[in-house]
mmCIF file of C-alpha atoms and ligand atoms in Angstrom:
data_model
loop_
_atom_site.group_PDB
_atom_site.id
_atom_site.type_symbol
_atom_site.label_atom_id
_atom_site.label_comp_id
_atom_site.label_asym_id
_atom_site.label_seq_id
_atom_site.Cartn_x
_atom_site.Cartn_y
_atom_site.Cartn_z
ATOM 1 C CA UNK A 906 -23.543 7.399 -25.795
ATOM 2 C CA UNK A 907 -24.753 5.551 -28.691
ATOM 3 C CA UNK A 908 -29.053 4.742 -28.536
ATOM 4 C CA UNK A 909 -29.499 1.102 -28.288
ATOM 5 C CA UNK A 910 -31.488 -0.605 -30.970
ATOM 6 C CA UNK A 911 -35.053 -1.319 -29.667
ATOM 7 C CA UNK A 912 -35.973 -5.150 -30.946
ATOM 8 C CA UNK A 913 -39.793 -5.395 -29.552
ATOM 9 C CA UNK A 914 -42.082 -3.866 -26.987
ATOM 10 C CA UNK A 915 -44.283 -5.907 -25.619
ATOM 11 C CA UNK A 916 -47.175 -5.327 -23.245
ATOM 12 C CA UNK A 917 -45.330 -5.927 -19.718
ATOM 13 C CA UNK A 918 -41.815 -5.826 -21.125
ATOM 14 C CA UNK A 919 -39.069 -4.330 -24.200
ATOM 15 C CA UNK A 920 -36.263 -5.981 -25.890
ATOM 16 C CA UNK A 921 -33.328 -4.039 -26.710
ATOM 17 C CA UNK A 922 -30.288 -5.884 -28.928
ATOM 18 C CA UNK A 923 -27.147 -7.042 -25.981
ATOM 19 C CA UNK A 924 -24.369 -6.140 -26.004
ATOM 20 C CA UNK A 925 -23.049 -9.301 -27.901
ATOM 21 C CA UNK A 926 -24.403 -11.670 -30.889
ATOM 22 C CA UNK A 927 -27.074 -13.730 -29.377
ATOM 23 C CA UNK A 928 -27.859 -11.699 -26.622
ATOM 24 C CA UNK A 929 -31.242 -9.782 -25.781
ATOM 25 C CA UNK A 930 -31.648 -7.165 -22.423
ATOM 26 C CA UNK A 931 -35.226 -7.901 -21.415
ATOM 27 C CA UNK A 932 -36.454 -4.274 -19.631
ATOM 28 C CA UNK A 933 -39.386 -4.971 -17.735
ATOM 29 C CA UNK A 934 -41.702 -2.059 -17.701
ATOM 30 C CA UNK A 935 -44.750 -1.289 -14.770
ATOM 31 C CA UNK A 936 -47.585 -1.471 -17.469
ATOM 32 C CA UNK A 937 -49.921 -4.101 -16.588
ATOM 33 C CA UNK A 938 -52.846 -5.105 -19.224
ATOM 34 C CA UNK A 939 -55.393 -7.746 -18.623
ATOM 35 C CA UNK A 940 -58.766 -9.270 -20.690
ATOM 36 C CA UNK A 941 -56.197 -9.157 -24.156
ATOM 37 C CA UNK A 942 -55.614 -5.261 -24.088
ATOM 38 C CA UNK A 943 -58.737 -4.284 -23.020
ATOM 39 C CA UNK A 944 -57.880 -3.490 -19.546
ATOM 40 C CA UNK A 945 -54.431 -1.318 -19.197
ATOM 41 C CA UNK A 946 -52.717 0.103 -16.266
ATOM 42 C CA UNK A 947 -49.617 0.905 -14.179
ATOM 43 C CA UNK A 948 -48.469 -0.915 -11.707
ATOM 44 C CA UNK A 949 -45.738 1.707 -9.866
ATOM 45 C CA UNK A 950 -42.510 -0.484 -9.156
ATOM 46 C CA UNK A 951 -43.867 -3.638 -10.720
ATOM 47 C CA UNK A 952 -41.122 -4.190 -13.020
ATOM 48 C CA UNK A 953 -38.552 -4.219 -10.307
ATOM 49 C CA UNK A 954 -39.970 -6.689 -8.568
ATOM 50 C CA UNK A 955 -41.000 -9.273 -11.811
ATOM 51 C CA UNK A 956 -37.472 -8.422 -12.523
ATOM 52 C CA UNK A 957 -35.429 -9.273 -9.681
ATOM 53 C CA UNK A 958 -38.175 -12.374 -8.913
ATOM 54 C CA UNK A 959 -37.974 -13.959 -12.430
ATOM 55 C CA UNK A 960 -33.914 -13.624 -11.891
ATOM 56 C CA UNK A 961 -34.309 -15.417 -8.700
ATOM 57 C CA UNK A 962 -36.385 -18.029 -9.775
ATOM 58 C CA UNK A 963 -34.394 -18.552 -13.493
ATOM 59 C CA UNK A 964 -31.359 -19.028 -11.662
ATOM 60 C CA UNK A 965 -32.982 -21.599 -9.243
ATOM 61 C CA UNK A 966 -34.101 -23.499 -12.258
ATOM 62 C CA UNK A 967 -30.870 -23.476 -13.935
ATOM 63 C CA UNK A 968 -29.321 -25.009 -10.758
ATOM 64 C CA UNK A 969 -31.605 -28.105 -10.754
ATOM 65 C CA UNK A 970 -30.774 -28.598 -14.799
ATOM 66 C CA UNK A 971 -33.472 -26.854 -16.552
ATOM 67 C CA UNK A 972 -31.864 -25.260 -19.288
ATOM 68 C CA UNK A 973 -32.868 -21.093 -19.432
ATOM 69 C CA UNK A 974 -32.416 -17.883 -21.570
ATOM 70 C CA UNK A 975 -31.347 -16.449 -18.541
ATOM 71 C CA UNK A 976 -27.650 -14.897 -18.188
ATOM 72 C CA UNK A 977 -27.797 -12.439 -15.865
ATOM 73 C CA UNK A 978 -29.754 -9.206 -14.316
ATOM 74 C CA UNK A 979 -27.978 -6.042 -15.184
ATOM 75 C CA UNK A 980 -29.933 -3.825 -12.924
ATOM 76 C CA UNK A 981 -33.196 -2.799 -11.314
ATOM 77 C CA UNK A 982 -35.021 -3.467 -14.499
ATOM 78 C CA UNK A 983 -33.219 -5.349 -16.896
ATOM 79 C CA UNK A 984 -31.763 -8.207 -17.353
ATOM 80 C CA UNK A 985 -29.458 -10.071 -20.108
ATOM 81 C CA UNK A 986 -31.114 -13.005 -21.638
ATOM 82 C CA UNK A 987 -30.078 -15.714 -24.720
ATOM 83 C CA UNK A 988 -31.814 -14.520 -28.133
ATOM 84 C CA UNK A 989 -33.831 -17.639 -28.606
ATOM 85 C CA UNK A 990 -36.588 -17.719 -31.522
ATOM 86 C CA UNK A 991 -39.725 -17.994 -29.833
ATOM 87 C CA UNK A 992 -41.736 -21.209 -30.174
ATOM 88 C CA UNK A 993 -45.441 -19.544 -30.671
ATOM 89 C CA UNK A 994 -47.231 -21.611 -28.214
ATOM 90 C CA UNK A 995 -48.028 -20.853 -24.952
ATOM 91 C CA UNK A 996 -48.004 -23.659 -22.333
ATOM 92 C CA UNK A 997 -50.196 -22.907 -19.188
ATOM 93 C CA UNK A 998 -49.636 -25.605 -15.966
ATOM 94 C CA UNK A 999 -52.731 -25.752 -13.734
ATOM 95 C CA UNK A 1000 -53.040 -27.443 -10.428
ATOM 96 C CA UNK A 1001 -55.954 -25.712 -8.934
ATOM 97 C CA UNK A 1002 -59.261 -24.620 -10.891
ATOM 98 C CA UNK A 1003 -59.417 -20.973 -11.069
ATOM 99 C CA UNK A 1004 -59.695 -18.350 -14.387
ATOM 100 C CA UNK A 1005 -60.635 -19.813 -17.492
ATOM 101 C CA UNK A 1006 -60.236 -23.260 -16.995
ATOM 102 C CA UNK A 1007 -63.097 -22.356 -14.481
ATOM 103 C CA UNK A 1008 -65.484 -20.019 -16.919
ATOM 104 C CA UNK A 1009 -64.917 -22.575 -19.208
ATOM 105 C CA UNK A 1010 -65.980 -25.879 -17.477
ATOM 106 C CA UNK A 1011 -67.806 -24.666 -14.449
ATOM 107 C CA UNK A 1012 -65.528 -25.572 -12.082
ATOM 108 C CA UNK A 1013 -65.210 -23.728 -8.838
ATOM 109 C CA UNK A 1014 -62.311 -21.417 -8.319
ATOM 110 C CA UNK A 1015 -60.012 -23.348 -5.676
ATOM 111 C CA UNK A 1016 -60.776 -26.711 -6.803
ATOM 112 C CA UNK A 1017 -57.479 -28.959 -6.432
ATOM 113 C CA UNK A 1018 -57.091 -30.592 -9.396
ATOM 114 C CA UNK A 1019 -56.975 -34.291 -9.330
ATOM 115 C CA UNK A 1020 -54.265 -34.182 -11.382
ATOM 116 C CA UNK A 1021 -51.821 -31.594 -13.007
ATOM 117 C CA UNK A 1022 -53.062 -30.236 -16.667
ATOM 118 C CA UNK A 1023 -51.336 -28.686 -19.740
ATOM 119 C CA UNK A 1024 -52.696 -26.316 -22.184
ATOM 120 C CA UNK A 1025 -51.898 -24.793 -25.338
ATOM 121 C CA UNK A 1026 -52.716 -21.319 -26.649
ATOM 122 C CA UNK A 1027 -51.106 -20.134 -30.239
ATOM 123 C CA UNK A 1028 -49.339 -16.757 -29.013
ATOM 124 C CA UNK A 1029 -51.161 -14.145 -30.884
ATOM 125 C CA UNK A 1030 -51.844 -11.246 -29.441
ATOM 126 C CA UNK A 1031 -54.511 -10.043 -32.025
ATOM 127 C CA UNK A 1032 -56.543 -13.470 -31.825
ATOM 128 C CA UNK A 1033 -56.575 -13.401 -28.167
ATOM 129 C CA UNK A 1034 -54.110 -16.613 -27.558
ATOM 130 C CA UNK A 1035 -56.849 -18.957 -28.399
ATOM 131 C CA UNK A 1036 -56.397 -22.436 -26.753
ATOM 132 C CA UNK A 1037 -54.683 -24.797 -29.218
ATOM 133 C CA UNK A 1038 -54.139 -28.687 -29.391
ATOM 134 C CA UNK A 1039 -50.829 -31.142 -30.152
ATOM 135 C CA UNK A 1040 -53.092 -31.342 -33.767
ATOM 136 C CA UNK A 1041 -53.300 -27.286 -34.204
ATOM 137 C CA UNK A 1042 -49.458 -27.607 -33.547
ATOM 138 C CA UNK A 1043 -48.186 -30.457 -35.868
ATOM 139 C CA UNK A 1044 -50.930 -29.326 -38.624
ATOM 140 C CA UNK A 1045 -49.312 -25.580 -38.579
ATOM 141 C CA UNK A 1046 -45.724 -26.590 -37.810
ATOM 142 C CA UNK A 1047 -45.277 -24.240 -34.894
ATOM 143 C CA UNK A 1048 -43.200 -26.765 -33.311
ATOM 144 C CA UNK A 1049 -41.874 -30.931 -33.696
ATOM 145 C CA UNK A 1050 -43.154 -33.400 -31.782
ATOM 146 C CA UNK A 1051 -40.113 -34.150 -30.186
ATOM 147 C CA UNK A 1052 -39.936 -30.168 -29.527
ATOM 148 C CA UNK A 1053 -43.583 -30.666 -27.697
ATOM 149 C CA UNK A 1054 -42.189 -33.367 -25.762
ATOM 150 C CA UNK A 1055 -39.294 -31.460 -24.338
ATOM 151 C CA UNK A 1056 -41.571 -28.651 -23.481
ATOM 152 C CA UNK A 1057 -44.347 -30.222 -21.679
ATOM 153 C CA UNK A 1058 -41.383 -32.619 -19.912
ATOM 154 C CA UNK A 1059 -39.472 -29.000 -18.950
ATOM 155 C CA UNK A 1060 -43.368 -27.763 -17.919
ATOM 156 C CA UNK A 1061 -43.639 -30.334 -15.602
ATOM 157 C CA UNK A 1062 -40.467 -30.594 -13.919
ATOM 158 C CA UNK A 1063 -40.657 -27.043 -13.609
ATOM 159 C CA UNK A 1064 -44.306 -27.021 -11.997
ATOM 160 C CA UNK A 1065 -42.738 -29.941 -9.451
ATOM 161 C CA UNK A 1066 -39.920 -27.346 -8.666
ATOM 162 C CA UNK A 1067 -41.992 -24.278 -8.059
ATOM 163 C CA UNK A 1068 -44.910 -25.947 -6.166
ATOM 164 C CA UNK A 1069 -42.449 -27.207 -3.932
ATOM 165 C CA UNK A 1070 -40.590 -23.608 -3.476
ATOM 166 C CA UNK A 1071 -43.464 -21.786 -3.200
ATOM 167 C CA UNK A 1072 -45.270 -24.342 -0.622
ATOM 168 C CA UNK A 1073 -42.246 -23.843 1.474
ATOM 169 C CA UNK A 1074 -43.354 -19.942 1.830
ATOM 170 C CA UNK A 1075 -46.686 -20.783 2.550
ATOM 171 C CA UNK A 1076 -47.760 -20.006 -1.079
ATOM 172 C CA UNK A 1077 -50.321 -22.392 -3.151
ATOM 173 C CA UNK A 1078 -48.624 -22.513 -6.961
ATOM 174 C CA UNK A 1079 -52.723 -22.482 -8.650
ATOM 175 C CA UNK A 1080 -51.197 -22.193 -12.376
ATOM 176 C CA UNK A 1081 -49.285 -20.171 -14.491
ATOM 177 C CA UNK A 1082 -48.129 -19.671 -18.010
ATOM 178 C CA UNK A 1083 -44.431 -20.665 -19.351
ATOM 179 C CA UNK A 1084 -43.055 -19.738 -23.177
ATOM 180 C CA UNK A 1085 -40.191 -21.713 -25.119
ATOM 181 C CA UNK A 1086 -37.604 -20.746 -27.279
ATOM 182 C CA UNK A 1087 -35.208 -22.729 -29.809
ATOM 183 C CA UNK A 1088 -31.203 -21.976 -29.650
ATOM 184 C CA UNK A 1089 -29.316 -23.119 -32.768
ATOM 185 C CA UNK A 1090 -25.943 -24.340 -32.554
ATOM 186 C CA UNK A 1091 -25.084 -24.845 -36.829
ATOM 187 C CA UNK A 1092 -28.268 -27.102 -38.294
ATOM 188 C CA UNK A 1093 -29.420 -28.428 -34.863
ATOM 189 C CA UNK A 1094 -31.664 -26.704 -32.045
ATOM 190 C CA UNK A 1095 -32.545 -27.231 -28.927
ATOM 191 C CA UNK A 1096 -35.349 -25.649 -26.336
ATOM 192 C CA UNK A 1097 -34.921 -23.833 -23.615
ATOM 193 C CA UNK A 1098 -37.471 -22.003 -21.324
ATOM 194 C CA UNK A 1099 -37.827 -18.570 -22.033
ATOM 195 C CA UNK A 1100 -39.640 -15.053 -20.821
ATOM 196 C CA UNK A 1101 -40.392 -14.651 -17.229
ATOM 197 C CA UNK A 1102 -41.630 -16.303 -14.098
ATOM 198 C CA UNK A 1103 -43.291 -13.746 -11.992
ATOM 199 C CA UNK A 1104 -46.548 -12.937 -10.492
ATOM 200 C CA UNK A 1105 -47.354 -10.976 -13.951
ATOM 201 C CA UNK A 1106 -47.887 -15.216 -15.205
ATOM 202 C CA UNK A 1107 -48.914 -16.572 -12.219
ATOM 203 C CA UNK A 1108 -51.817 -17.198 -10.150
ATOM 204 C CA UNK A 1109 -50.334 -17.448 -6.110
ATOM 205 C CA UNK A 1110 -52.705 -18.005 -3.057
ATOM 206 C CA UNK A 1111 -51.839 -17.741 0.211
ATOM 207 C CA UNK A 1112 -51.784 -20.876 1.916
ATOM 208 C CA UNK A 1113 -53.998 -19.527 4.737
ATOM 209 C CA UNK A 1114 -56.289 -17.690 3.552
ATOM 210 C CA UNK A 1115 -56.268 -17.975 -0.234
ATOM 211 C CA UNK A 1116 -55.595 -14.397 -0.662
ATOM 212 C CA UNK A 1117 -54.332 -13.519 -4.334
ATOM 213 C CA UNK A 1118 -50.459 -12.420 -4.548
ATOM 214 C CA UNK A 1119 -50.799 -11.813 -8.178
ATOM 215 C CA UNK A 1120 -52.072 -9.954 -11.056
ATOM 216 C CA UNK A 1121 -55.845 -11.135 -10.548
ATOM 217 C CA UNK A 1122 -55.741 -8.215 -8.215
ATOM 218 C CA UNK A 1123 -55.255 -5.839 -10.758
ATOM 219 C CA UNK A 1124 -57.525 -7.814 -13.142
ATOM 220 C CA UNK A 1125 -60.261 -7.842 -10.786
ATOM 221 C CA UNK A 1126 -60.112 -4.505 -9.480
ATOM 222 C CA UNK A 1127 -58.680 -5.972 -5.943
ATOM 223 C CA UNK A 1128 -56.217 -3.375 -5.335
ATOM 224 C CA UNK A 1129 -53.292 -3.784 -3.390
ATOM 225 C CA UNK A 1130 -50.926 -5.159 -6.506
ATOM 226 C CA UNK A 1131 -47.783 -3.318 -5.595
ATOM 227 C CA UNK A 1132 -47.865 -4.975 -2.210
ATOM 228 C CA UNK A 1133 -48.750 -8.277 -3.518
ATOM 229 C CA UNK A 1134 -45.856 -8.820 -5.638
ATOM 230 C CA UNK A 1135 -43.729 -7.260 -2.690
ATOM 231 C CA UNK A 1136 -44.934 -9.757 -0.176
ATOM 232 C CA UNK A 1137 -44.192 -12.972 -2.987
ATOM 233 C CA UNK A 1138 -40.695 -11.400 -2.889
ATOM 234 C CA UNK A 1139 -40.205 -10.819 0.348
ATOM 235 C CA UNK A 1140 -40.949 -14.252 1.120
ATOM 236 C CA UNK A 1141 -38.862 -15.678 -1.172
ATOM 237 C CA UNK A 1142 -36.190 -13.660 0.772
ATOM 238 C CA UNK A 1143 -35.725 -11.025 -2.088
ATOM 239 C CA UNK A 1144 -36.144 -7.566 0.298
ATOM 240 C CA UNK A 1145 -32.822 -6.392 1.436
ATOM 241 C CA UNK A 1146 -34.401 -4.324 4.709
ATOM 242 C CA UNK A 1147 -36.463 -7.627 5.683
ATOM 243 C CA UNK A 1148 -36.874 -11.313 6.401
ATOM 244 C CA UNK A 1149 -33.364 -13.532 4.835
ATOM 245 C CA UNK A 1150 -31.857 -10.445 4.174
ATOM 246 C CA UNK A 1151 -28.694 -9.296 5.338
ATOM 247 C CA UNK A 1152 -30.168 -10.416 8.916
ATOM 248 C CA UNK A 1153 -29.503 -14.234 7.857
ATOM 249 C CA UNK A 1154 -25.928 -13.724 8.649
ATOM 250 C CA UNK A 1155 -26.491 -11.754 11.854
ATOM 251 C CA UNK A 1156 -29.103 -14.539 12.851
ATOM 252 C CA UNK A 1157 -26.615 -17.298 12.034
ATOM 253 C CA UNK A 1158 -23.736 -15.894 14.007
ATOM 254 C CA UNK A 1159 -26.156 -15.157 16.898
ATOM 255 C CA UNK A 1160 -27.041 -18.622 16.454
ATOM 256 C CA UNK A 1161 -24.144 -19.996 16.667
ATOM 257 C CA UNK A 1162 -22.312 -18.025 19.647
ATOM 258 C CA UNK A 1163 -25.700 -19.225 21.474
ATOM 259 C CA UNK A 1164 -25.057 -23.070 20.977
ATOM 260 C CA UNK A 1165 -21.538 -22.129 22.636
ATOM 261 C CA UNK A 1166 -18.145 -23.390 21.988
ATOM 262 C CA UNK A 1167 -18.511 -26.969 19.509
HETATM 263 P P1 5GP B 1991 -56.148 -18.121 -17.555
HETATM 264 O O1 5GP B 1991 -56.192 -18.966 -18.804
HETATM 265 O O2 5GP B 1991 -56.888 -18.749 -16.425
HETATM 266 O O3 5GP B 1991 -56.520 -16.693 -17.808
HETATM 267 O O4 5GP B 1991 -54.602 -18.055 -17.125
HETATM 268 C C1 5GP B 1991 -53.919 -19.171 -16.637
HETATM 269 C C2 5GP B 1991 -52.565 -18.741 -16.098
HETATM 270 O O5 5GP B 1991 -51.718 -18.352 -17.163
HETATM 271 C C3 5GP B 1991 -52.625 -17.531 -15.156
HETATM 272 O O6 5GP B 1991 -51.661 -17.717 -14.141
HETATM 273 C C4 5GP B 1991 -52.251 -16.356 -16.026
HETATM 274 O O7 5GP B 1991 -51.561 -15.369 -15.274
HETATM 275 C C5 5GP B 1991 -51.327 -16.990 -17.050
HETATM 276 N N1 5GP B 1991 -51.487 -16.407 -18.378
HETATM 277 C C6 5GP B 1991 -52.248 -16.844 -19.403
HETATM 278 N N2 5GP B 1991 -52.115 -16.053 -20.485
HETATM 279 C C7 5GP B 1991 -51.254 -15.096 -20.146
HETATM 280 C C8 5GP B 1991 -50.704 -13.960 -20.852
HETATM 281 O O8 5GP B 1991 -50.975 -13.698 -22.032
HETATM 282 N N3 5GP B 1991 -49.848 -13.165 -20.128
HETATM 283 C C9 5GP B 1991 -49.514 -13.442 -18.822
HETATM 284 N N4 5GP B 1991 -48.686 -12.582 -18.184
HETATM 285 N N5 5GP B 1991 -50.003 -14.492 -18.167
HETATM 286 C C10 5GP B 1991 -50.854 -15.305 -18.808
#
């Protein structure tokens, strides 16, 4: 069996070369790091779940037009994805005050936000992805203004999307982090979103009780991580053995022999 070429590792994931031009299989790995390295752990059957949760939610995005690297998941922990060139900025959505937005500005943690707000950070792992402006962007040619446009349009119909999914599970979407990547087809490109959407990105609160169902708990020594991410899937219906598993059917025909003959 020949040894696949290895094209990055990154902290939570590794890209390997696909098995055709263009392609990429994203592996998603159970390290977990937090405060820009400083913190590292595992996280034992994390990168099932980001896996098989980021496929779920790609493919719901693709369905209401927003155009993704995603192609398909190939197993438990990998997944074939478009090679895109990665646009070096990273665009955070916010909703609710909470993290640095909140150290920042003084802001309680759990303050709505009167209205939605973008960020910027350049992507640099050894600088710490320091917040960035439009300016920092067109100054250092990271990406066009008409680029910017599409992604904080994409950033916000995605944020619409996902606030509304994740309300319907009882989940409160605080804010999370999205990354971009241009496809060229001859001398033009175009952007499409890129990386993951899992609770690795994410801040999610329970509607209730504003309990964290994301990696805060392993940044801030909560514990409980594993069964945090397993509870966001399982309410988005993801866990064969429970909720709108294969139940759903079962339910439906129950359902239906109840109502009688129609
Ligand atoms: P904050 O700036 O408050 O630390 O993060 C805002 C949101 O973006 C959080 O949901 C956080 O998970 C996400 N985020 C920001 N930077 C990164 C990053 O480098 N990696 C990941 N996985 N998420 C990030």
């Amino acid at each position: 069996m020949s040894r696949r070429r290895q094209i990055y590792e990154g902290k939570a994931k590794i890209l390997y070369e696909g098995p055709e031009p263009g392609t990429i299989i994203q592996y998603f790995k159970d390290d977990a790091t937090a405060f820009n390295n400083q913190k590292k752990g595992t996280i034992n059957g994390k990168g099932v779940l980001n896996n098989r949760i980021s496929e779920h939610v790609f493919t719901l995005l693709g369905q209401i037009g927003i155009p993704t690297h995603f192609i398909r998941r190939l197993n438990m922990r990998e997944q074939l994805v478009r090679q895109v060139e990665i646009v070096p900025v990273e665009v955070i959505v916010r909703n609710v005050a909470a993290g640095t937005l909140s150290k920042r500005l003084g802001i309680e943690e759990g303050t709505p936000l009167p209205r939605t707000i973008l960020e910027y950070c350049y992507k640099d792992d050894a600088l710490g992805d320091p917040m960035i402006t439009d300016e920092h962007i067109a100054c250092f040619g990271w990406a066009s203004q008409d680029e910017m446009h599409e992604i904080s349009d994409m950033a916000i119909r995605v944020n619409d999307f996902l606030s509304g999914l994740f309300a319907g599970i009882g989940i409160k979407l605080v804010d999370f982090k999205l990354e971009f990547g241009r496809v060229w087809d001859g001398d033009f490109s175009r952007i499409i979103l890129a990386d993951e959407i899992s609770p690795d990105g994410c801040r999610l609160w329970d509607m209730k009780s504003n309990e964290k169902l994301d990696k805060d708990r392993f940044r801030r020594d909560l514990g409980g991580e594993v069964e945090a991410y397993q509870e966001v899937a399982r309410r988005l219906g993801l866990m064969p053995d429970e909720g709108a598993g294969a139940d759903t059917v079962l339910n439906f025909a129950d359902a239906k022999k109840a109502r009688g003959p129609e």
